[in-house]
Structures are given as C-alpha cells and as structure tokens.
CSV table of C-alpha atoms in Angstrom, one decimal:
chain,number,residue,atom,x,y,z
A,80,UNK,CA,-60.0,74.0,-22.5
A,81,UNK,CA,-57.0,74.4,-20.2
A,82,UNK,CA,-57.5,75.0,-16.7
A,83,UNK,CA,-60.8,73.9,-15.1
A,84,UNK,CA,-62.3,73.4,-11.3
A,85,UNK,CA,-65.0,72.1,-10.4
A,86,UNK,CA,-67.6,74.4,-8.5
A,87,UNK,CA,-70.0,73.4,-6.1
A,88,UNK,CA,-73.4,73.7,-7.3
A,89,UNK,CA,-74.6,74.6,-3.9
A,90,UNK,CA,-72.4,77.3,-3.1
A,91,UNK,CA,-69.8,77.5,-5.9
A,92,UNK,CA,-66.8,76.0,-3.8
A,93,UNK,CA,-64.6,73.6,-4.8
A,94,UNK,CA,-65.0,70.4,-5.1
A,95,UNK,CA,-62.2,67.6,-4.2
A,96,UNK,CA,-62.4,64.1,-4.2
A,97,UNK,CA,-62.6,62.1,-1.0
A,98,UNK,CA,-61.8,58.5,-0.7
A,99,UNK,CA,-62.8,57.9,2.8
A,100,UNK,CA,-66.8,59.0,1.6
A,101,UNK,CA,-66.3,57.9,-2.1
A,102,UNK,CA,-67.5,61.6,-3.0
A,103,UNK,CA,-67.0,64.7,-4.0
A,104,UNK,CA,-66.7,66.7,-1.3
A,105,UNK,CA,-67.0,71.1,-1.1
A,106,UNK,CA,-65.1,71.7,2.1
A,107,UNK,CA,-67.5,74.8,2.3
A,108,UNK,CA,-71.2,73.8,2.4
A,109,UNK,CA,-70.2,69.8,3.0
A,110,UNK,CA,-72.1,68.9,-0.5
A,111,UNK,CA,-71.4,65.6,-1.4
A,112,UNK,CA,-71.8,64.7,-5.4
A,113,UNK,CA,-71.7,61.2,-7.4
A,114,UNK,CA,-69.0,60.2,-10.2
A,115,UNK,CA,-72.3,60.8,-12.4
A,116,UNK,CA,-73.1,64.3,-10.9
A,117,UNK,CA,-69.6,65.7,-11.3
A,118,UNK,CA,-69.6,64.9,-14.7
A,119,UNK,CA,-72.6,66.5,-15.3
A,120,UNK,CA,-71.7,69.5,-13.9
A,121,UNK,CA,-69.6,72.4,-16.3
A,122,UNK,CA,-66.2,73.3,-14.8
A,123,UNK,CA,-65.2,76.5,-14.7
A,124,UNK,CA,-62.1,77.2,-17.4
A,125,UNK,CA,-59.3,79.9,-18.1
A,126,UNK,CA,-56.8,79.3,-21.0
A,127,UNK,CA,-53.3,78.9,-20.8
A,128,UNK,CA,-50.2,80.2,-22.9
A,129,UNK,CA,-46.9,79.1,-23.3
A,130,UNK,CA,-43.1,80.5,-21.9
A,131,UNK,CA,-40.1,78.8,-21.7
A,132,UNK,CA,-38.3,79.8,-18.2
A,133,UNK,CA,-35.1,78.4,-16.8
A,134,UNK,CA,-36.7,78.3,-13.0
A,135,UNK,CA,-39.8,78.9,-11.7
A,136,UNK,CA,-41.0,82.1,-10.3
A,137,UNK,CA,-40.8,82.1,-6.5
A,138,UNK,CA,-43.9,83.3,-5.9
A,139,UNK,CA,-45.9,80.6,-7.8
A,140,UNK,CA,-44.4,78.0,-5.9
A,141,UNK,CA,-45.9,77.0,-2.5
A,142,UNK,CA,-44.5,75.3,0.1
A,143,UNK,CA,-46.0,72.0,-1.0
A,144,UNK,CA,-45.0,72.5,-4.6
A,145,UNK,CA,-41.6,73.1,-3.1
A,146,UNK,CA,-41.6,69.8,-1.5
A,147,UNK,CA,-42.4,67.9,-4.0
A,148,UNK,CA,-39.8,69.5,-6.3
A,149,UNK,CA,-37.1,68.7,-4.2
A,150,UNK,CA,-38.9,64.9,-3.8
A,151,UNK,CA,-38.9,63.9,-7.5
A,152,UNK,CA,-36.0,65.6,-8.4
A,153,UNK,CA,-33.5,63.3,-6.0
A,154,UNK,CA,-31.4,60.3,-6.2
A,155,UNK,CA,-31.3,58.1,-9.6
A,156,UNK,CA,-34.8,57.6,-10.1
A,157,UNK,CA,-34.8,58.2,-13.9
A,158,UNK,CA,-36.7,55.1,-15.6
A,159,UNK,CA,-33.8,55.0,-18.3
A,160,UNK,CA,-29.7,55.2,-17.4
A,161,UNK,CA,-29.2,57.2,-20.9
A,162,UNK,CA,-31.4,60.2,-19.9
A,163,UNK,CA,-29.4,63.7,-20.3
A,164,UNK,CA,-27.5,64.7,-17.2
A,165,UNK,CA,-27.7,68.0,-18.6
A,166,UNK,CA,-29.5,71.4,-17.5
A,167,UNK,CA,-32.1,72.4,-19.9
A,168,UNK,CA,-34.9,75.2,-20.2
A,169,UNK,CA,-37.9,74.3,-18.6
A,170,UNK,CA,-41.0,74.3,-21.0
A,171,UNK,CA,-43.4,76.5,-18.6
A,172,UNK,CA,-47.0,77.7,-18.7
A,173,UNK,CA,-48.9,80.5,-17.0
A,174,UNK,CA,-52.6,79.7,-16.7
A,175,UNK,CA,-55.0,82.2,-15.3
A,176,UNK,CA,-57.2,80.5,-12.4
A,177,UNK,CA,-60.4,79.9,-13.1
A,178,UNK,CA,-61.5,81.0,-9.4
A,179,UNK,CA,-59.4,84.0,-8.6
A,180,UNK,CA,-57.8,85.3,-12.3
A,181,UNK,CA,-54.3,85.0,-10.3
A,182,UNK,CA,-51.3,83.3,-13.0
A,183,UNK,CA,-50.0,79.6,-11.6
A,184,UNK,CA,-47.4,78.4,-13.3
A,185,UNK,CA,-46.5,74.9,-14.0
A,186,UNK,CA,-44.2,72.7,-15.6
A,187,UNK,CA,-44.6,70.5,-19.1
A,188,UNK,CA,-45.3,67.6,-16.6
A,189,UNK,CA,-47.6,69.0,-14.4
A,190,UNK,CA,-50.9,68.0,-14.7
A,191,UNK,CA,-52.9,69.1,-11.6
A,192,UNK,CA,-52.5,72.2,-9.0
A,193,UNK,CA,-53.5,74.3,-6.7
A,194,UNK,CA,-53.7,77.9,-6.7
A,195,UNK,CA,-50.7,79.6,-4.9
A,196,UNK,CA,-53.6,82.3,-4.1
A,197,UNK,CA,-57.1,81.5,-3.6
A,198,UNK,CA,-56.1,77.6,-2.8
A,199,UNK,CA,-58.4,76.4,-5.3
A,200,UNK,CA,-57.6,73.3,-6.9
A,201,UNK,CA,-57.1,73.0,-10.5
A,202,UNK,CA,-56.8,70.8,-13.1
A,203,UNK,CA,-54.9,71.5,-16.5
A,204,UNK,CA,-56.9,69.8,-18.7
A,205,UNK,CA,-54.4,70.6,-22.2
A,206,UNK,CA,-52.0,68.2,-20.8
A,207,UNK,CA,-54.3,65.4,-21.4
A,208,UNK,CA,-54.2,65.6,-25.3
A,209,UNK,CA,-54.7,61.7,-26.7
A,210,UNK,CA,-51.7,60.3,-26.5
A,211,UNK,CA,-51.2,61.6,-22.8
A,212,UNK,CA,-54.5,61.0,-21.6
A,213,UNK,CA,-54.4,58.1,-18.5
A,214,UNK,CA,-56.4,54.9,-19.0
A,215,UNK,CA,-56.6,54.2,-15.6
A,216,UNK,CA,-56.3,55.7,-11.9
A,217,UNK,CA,-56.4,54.8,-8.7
A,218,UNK,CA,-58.2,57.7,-6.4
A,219,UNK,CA,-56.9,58.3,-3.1
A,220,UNK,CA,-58.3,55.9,-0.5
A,221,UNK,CA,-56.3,57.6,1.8
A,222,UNK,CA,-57.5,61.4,2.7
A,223,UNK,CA,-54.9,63.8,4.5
A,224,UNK,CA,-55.9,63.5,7.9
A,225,UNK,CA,-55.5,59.9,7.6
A,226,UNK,CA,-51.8,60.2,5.9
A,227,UNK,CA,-50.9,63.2,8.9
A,228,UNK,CA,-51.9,60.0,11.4
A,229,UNK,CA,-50.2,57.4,9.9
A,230,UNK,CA,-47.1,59.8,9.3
A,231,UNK,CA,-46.8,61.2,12.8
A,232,UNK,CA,-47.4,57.5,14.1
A,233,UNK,CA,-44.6,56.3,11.8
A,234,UNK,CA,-41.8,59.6,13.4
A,235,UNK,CA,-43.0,58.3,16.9
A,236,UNK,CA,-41.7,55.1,16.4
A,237,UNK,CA,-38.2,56.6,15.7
A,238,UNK,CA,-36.3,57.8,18.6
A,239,UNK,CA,-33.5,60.1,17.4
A,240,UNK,CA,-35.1,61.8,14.4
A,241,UNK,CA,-34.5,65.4,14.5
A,242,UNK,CA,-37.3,67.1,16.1
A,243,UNK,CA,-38.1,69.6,13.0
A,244,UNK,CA,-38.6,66.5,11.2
A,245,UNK,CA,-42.0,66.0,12.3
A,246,UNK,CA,-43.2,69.5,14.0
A,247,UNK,CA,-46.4,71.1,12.3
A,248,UNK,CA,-44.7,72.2,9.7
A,249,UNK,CA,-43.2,69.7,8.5
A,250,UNK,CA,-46.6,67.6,8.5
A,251,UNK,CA,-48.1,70.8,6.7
A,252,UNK,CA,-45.8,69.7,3.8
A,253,UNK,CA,-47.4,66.6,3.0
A,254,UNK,CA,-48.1,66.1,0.0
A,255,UNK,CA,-51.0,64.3,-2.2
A,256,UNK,CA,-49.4,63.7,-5.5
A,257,UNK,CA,-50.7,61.3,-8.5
A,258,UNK,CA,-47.3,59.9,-10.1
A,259,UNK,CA,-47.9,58.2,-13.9
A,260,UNK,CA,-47.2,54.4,-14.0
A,261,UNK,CA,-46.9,52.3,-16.8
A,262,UNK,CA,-48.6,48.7,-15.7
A,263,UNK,CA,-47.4,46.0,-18.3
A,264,UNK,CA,-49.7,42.5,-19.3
A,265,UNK,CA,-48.6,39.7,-21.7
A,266,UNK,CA,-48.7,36.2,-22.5
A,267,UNK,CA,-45.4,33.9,-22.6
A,268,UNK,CA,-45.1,31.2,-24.6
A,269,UNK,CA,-42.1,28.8,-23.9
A,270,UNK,CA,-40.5,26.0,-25.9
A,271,UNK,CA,-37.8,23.7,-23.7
A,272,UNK,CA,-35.9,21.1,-24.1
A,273,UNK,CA,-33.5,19.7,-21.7
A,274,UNK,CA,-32.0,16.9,-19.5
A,275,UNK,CA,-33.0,16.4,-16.2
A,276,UNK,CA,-30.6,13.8,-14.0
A,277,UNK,CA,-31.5,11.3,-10.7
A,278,UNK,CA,-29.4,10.1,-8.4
A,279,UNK,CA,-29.8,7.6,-6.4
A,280,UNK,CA,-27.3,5.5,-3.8
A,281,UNK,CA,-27.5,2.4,-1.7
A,282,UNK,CA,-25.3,0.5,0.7
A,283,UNK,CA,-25.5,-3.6,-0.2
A,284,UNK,CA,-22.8,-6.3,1.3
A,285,UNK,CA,-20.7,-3.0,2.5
A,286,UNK,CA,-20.4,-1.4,-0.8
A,287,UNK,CA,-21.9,2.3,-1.8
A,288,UNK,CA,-23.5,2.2,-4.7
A,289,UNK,CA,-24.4,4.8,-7.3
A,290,UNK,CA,-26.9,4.9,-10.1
A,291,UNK,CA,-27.2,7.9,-12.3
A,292,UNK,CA,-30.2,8.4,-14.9
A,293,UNK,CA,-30.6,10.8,-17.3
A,294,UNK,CA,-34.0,11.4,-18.6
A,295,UNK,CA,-34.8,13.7,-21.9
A,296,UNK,CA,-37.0,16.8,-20.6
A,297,UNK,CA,-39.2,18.3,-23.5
A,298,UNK,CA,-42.2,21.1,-22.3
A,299,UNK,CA,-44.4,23.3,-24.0
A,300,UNK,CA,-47.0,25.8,-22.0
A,301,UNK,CA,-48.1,29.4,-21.4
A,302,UNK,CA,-47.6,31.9,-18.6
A,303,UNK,CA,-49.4,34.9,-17.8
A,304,UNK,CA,-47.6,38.1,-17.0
A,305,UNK,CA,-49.7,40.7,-15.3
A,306,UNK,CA,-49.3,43.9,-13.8
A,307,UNK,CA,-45.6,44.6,-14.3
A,308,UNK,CA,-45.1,48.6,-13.4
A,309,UNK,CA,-42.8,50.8,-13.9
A,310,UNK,CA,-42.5,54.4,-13.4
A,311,UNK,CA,-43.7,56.9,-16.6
A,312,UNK,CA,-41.7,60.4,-14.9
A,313,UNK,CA,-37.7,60.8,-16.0
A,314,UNK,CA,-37.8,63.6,-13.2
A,315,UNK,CA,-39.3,61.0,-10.7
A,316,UNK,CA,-36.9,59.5,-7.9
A,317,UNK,CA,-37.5,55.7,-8.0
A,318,UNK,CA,-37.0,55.0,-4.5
A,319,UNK,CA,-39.9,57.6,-3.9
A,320,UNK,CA,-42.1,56.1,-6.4
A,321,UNK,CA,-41.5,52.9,-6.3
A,322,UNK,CA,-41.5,52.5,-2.8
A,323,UNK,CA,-44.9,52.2,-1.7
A,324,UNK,CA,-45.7,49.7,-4.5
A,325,UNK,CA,-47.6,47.4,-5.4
A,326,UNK,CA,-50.9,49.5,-6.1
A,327,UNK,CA,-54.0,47.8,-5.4
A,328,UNK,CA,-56.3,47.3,-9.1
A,329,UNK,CA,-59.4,46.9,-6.9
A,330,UNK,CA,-59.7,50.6,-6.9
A,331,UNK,CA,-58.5,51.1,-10.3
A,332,UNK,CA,-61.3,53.0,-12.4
A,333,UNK,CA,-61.3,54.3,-16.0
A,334,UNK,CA,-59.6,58.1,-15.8
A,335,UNK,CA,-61.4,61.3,-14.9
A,336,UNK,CA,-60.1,64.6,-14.6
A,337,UNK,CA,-61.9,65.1,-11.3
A,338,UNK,CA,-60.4,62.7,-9.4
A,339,UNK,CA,-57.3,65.4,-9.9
A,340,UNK,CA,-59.2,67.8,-8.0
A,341,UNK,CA,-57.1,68.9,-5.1
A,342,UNK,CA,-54.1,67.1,-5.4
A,343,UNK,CA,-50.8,67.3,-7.5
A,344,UNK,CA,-50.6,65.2,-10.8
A,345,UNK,CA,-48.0,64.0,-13.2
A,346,UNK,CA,-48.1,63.2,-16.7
A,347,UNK,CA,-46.0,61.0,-18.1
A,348,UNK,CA,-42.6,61.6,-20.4
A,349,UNK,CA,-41.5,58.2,-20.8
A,350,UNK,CA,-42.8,56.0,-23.6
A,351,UNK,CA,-43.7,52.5,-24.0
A,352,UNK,CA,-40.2,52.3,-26.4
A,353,UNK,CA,-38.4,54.0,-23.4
A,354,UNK,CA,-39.3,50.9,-20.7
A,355,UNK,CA,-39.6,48.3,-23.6
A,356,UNK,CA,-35.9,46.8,-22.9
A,357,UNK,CA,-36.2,46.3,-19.7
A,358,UNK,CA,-39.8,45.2,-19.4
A,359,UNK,CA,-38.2,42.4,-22.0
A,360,UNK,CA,-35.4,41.8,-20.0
A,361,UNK,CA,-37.4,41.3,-16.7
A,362,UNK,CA,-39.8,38.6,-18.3
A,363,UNK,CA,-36.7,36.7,-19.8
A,364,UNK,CA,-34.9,36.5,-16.6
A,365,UNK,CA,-38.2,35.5,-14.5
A,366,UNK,CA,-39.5,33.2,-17.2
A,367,UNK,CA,-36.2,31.3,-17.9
A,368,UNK,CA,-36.1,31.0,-14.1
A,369,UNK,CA,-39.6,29.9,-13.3
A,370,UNK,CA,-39.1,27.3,-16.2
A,371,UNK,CA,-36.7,25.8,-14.8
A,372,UNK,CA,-38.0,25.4,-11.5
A,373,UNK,CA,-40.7,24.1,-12.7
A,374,UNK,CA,-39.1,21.3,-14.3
A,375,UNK,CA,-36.4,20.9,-12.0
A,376,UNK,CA,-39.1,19.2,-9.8
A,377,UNK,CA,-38.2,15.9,-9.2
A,378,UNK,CA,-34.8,15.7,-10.8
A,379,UNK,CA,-31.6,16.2,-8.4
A,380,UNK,CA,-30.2,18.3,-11.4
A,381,UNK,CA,-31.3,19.6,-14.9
A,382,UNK,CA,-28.8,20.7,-17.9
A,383,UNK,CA,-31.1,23.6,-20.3
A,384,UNK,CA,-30.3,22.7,-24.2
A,385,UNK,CA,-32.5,25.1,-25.7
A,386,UNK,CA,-35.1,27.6,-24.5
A,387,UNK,CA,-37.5,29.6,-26.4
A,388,UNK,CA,-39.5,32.2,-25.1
A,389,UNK,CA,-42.2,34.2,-27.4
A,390,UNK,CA,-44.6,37.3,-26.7
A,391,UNK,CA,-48.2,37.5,-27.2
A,392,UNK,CA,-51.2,39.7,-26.3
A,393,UNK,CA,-49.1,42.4,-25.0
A,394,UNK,CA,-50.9,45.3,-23.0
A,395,UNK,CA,-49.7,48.4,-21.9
A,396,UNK,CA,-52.1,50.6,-20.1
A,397,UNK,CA,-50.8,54.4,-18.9
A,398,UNK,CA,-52.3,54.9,-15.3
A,399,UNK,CA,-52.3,57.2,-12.5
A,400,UNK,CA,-50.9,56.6,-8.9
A,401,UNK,CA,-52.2,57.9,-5.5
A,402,UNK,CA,-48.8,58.9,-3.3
A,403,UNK,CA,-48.9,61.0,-0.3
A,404,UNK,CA,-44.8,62.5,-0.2
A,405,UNK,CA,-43.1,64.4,2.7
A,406,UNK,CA,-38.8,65.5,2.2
A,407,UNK,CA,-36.9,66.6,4.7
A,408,UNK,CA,-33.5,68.9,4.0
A,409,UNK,CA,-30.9,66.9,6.5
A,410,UNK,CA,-28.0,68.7,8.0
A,411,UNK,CA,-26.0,66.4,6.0
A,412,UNK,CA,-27.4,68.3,2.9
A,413,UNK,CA,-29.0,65.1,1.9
A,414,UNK,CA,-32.7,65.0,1.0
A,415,UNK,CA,-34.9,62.3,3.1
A,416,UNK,CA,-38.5,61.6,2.3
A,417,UNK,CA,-41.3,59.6,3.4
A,418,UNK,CA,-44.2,58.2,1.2
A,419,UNK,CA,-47.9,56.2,1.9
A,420,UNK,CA,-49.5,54.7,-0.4
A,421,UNK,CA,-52.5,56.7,-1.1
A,422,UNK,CA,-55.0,53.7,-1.3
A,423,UNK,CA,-53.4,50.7,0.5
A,424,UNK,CA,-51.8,53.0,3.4
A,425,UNK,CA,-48.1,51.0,3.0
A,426,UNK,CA,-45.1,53.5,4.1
A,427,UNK,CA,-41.8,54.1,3.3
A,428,UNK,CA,-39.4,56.3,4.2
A,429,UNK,CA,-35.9,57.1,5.1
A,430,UNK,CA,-35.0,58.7,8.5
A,431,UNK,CA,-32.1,61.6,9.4
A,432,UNK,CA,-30.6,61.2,12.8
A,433,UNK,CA,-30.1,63.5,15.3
A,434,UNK,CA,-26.3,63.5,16.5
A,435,UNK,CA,-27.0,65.4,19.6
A,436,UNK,CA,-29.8,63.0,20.9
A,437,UNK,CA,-27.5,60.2,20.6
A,438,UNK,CA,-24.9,62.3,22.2
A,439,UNK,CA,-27.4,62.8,25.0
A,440,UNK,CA,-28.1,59.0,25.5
A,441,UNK,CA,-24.4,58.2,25.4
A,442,UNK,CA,-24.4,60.8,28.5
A,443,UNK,CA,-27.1,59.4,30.0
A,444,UNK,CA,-26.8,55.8,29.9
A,445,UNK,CA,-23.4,54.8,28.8
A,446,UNK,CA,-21.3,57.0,31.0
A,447,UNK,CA,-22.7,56.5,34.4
A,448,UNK,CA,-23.2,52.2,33.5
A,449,UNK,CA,-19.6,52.8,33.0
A,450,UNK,CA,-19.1,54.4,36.5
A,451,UNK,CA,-21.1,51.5,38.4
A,452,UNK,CA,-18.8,48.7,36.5
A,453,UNK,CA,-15.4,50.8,37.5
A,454,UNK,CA,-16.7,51.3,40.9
A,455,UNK,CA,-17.4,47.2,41.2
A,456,UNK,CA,-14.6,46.4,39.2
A,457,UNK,CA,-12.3,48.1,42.6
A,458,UNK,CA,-14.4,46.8,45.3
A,459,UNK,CA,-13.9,43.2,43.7
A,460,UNK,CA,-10.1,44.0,43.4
C-alpha cells in the first residue's frame, strides 16, 4: 500500500479529521465517523514508484506546498550543526491519486498530501515502514477557520506590516502541517558530595564579629526527566518548529494514518544517535544545576567535590506535531513566517515592516509636532 484516502461511505468524499467536532468530517455530505468507524472503513490505494529529481516539478507543487517549502527550508534549523551544507539529489516519488489517477509528487520526507488536482487529501502510507512509523500524535485541535482568526487577529495588532502580508491570499497559504518530534523520558540518579559554608556576624562591646562554619554535604536521590523534545526534520527551521512549543500530551493518542487526512506531514530523518549528545548534554547541565540548588538551601555558599550523575529507564518515543505555518517573501529578500500551535492555539511569528507606512507617520505626526514646537519656540522668544 502506498497512497490511500479515506472515502466517505455516504457519498464517497473525503474524509478529514476535525478537532473542533473530534470526527471525521466529509466536507460533502457533512458525515461525521468515529476513530472506530474510520478504521473500519477500506481506503482507497494507488502505488507508488521511485525517481530521483533535482527539483520538483512545477506543476505538482501548490501554492501551499510552496509555502511550506520555503518555511522549513530557512534559517539554521537543522537538529545537528554537522549536517551537509551541500546540494544533493532529491530522492522523489510519483504516486498515482487514488481519487482522480493524476501523479503528486513528493519528497523522501513527505508523509501526507494533497492532490495538486482533485484536492483530495492523501496519505502515503509506504513512508511509514517500522522504524518510521510515529508512536504518538497529537491531532489538530485547532481547524483552519480557527487558525485564519487567530492569524488575522495577530496582523491586526501590528501596525506597519506590509499590507500583502495579510490580504486573502496570503491567509489562503496557511498551512496545516504535522512536523516529527522526538519527546525524550529518563530517570537521573545523582551521587554528591560537597561543602556547604554559613556565615554568620554580630556586633558585641563595638566589635564585628565573624564566624564561619563549614559543614560536609553528602546527597543521594532521583529525578525524573520528562518530555524533553527536540525536532526529528534536518530540513526543518528550528525557530518555526520549535516556536510554538510545548505541545500539550493531553491530546496525545497512539498514531493513525487518518489523522493525516488533509493536512501536510513529515517523517522524521533524524535518529535517536543524531539528538543523543545533546539530549545528554542538556540533562547534565540542568541536573548539575538543580543539584545544587537544591543543596545550596540554607548555606550562604557551597564548594561541589564530586558529582555523579547516572541514566536509567530512558524512553524515546517518535511523535507527530500539529503546526499551522504561514511565510512571507519580504522586500528585504528575507523569509518571515508565522506559526499556531495546532492544539493549544500559542503563536509565533516574526513581522516585516513596511518602510513607507512609517514614512507616512513620520509625515503625519512628527513633522507638523515639529511645526507647533518651532512656532512656540518664536512666540516665547
């Protein structure tokens, strides 16, 4: 199986997933249908083969694919500094829709579509082979009309963003993407020994005086680590991704393909091996530092003689994100973007300006103030 969509079995349309109903929803006949129904229903398949292809063929790109193209593909997101710089092939794949027979191409990360034709969503189910199949996701809370409110809500609130950054558009480009995250448990166990030192001073018959104790500190204990993420997409920019986080686990739920249905979807390239450094790195900098805290307490000062940190009941689970993405091309040839996070609703974004509206209100304001204090400043002369 390679490329599936789910069908309506009312009326044969597509089913997507709605967050606001907690349904699947056909947009044609209104249908709604269970977690249970939808998996008992058959999807409708096409196979897939292989091409490699140094670009992507216009035509098979829409505007949303576009978008998010441009979205992942900016700044110094990459989850590891030594990935190559360098241009390479692109390992492509035609599939034939399973709606319309049209070709959609996608990428070796590209895990969910939609039909640059018929508009059908699709999801290409030979991506997910078992090492690349999510444990976890998190559906979109969020639906589109809700992130198209809070996104033209946000633009309002900034006075001298270019006009074509929020005209119809613009919104139309919006963009419901699942990004892979890797979400990181584990137990610490820490050995310390150190000196902790009080201080204490007093005035008698006119004289300071100081006393200094030191006391031997020796602590055993566990700490829990849970839910450290990081990003699973080399291609992915960071500052997109990363953004709008932390995702909410109450709506995590154990994968299934048909959540994909009608949104974009990544699959990971980055290995547990790839983020293993710096996951390490990140618990022995915040447990060497909560440590200490912890024993500071009560002590004016404590000197660290030996520290030992150990790893247990490590967990890494491979999950899928709900992002809703907007970019925007500035003048400046920079790329700006926006994101919401598809279940919580937190946003992020980064805002062009618009020289000429600032212009304007140096016209209109600055300029004739400037007038009235001149004209003052000669009558009180």
């Amino acid at each position: 199986m390679a490329a599936i969509t789910y069908k309506c079995p009312n009326c044969d349309g597509p089913l997507t997933w709605n967050g606001e109903k907690g349904k699947f929803v056909c947009d044609f006949c209104r249908g709604m249908f269970t977690e249970a129904e939808l998996q008992a229903l058959n999807p409708s398949e096409a196979k897939a083969e292989t091409i490699e292809s140094e670009y992507v063929p216009e035509r098979s790109e829409s505007k949303e694919d576009k978008a998010l193209r441009e979205a992942v593909e900016q700044g110094s997101g990459n989850t590891s500094d030594k990935v190559d710089k360098k241009p390479r092939p692109a390992m492509m794949k035609v599939y034939v829709c399973p709606s319309c027979g049209a070709q959609v191409t996608a990428d070796d990360t590209r895990a969910a579509t939609t039909c640059y034709y018929c508009h059908n969503p699709i999801v290409l189910s030979d991506k997910f082979n078992e090492d690349l199949t999510p444990d976890l996701i998190i559906p979109f809370k969020i639906d589109r009309k809700k992130a198209e409110e809070i996104f033209t809500n946000w633009v309002k609130q900034q006075k001298y963003v270019p006009s074509d950054f929020y005209n119809k558009k613009q919104i139309e480009l919006l963009t419901g993407v699942y990004f892979p995250y890797w979400i990181y448990d584990c137990t610490v166990h820490s050995d310390v020994r150190a000196e902790g030192t009080k201080i204490r001073t007093w005035e008698a018959l006119g004289f300071k005086n100081t006393e200094t104790s030191v006391f031997d500190i020796s602590n055993s204990g566990d700490m829990q680590i849970n839910d450290l993420t990081r990003i699973a997409l080399n291609k992915a920019s960071k500052v997109l991704c990363e953004s709008v986080m932390p995702f909410d686990k109450e709506g995590m739920k154990p994968f299934q393909q048909g959540y994909l249905q009608g949104y974009i979807a990544e699959v990971r390239d980055v290995s547990k091996e790839n983020i293993k450094p710096d996951i390490e790195k990140e618990i022995k900098d915040f447990g060497s530092s909560k440590i200490e805290d912890d024993i500071g307490a009560g002590y004016d000062s404590v000197d660290v003689k030996d520290l030992k940190l150990s790893v247990r009941d490590e967990k890494y689970s491979y999950a899928l994100m709900p992002v809703w993405t907007v970019t925007y091309k500035g003048k400046d040839g920079k790329t700006y973007y926006f994101s919401i996070n598809g279940y919580s609703g937190k946003t992020c974004g980064e805002l062009p300006v618009d020289n000429s509206k600032l212009i304007r209100l140096f016209f209109t304001i600055f300029v004739p103030m400037f007038a009235i204090l001149l004209i003052l400043f000669r009558f009180v002369l």
